[in-house]
PDB file of C-alpha atoms in Angstrom:
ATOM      1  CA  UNK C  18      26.434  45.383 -15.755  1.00 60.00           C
ATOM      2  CA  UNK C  19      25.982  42.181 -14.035  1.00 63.00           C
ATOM      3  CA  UNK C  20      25.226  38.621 -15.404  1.00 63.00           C
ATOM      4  CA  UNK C  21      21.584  37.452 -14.134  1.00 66.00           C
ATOM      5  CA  UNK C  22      23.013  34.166 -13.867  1.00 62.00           C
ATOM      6  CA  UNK C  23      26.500  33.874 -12.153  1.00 71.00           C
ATOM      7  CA  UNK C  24      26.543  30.177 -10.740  1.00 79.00           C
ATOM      8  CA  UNK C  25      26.356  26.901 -12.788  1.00 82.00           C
ATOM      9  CA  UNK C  26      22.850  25.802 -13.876  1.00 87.00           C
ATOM     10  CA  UNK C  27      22.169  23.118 -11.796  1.00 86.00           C
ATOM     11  CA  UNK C  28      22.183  20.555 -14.501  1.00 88.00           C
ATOM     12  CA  UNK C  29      26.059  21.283 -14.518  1.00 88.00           C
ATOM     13  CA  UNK C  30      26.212  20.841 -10.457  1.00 91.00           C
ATOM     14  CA  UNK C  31      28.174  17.339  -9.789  1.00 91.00           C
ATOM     15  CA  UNK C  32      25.255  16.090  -7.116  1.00 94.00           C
ATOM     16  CA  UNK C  33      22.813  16.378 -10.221  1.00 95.00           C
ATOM     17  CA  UNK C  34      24.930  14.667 -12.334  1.00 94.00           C
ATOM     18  CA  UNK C  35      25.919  11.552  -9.957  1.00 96.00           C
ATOM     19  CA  UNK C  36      21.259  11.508  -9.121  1.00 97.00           C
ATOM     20  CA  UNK C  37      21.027  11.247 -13.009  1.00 97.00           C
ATOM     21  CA  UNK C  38      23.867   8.393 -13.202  1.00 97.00           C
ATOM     22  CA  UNK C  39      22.592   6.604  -9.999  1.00 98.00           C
ATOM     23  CA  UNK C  40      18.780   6.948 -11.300  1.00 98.00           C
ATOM     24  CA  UNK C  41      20.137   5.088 -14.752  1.00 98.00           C
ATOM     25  CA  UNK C  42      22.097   2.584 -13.257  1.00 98.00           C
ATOM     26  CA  UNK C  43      19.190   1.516 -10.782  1.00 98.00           C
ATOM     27  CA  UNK C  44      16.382   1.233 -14.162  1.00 98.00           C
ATOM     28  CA  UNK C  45      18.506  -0.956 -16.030  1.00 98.00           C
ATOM     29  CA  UNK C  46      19.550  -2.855 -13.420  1.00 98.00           C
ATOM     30  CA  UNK C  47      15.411  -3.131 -13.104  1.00 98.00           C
ATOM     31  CA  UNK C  48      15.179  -3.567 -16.770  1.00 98.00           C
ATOM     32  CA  UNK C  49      17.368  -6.737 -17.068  1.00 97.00           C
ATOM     33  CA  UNK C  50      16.206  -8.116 -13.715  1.00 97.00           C
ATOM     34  CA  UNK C  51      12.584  -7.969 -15.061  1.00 95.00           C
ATOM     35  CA  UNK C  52      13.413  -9.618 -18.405  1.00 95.00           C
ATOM     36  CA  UNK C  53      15.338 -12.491 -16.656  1.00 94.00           C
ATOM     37  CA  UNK C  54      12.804 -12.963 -14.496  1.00 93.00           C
ATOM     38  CA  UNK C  55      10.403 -13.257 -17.543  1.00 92.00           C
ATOM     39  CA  UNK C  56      12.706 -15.346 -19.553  1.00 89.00           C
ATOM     40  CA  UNK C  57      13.122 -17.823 -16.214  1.00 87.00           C
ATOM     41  CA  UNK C  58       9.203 -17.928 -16.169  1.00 84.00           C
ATOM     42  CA  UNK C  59       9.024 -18.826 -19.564  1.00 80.00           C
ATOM     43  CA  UNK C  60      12.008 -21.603 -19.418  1.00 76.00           C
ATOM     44  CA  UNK C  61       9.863 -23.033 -16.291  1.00 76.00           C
ATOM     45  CA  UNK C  62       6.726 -23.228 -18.270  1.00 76.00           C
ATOM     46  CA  UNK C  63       7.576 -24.804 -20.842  1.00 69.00           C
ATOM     47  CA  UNK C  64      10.043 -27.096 -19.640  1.00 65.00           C
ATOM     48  CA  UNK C  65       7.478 -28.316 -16.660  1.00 61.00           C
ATOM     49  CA  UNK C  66       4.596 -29.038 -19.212  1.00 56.00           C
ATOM     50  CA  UNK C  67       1.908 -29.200 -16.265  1.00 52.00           C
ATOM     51  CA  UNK C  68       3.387 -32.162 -14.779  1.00 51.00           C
ATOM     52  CA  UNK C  69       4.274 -30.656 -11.060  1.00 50.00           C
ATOM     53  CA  UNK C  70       1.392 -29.191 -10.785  1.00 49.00           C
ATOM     54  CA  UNK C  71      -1.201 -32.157 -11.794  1.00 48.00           C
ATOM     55  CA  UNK C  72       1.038 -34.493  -9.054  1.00 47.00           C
ATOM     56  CA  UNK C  73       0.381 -31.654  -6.420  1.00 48.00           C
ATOM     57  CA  UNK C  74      -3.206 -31.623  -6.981  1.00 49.00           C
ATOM     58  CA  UNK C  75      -3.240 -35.575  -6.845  1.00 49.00           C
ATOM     59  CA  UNK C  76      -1.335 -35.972  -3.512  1.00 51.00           C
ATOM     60  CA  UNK C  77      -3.213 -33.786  -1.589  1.00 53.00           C
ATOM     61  CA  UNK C  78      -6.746 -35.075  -0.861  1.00 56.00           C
ATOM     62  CA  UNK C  79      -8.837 -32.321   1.092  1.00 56.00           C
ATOM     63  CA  UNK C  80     -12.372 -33.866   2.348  1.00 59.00           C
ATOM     64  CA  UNK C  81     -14.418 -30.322   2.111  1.00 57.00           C
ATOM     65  CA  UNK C  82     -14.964 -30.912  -1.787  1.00 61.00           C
ATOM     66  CA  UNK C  83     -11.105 -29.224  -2.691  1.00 58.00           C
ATOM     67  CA  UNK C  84     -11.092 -26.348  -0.219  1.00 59.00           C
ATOM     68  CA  UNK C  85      -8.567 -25.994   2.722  1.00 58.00           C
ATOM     69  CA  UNK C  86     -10.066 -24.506   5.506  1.00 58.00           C
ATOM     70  CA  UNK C  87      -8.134 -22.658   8.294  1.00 60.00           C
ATOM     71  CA  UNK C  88     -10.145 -24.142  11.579  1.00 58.00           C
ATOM     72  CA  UNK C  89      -9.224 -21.398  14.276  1.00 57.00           C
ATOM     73  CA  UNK C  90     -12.824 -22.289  16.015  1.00 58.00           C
ATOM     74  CA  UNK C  91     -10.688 -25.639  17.503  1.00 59.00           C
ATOM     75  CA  UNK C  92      -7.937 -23.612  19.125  1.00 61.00           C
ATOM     76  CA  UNK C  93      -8.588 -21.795  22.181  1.00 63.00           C
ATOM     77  CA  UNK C  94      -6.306 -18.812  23.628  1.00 65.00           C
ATOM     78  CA  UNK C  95      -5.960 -18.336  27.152  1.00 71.00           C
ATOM     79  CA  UNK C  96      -5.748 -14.942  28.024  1.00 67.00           C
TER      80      UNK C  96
END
């Protein structure tokens, strides 16, 4: 009589095991590099206050009412 199954299940194979380890590493890796990222945004926020973004807004004076248009009518191409 022979064994149906003679081979390794291929949970046992060493290329499954190094796809599961690989596949781990590369979600913590995104794990932590998401919650530093989120922790950075937060430190930003409330370190800034508002402040770089009201001087922005006051330095740049646009005269279409606050829109910046993108005049490509002006240019002409030569073709």
């Amino acid at each position: 009589a022979f064994s149906a199954q003679t081979e390794a299940p291929f949970y046992e194979e060493w290329w499954f095991l190094l796809v599961m380890a690989l596949s781990s590493l590369i979600l913590i890796l995104l794990v932590v590099f998401a919650l530093v990222l989120h922790g950075q945004s937060k430190k930003y926020k409330n370190c800034n206050g508002g402040k770089t973004i009201s001087n922005v807004e006051e330095s740049v004076t646009l005269d279409n009412g606050g829109f910046t248009a993108l005049e490509l009518n002006s240019r002409h191409l030569n073709i």
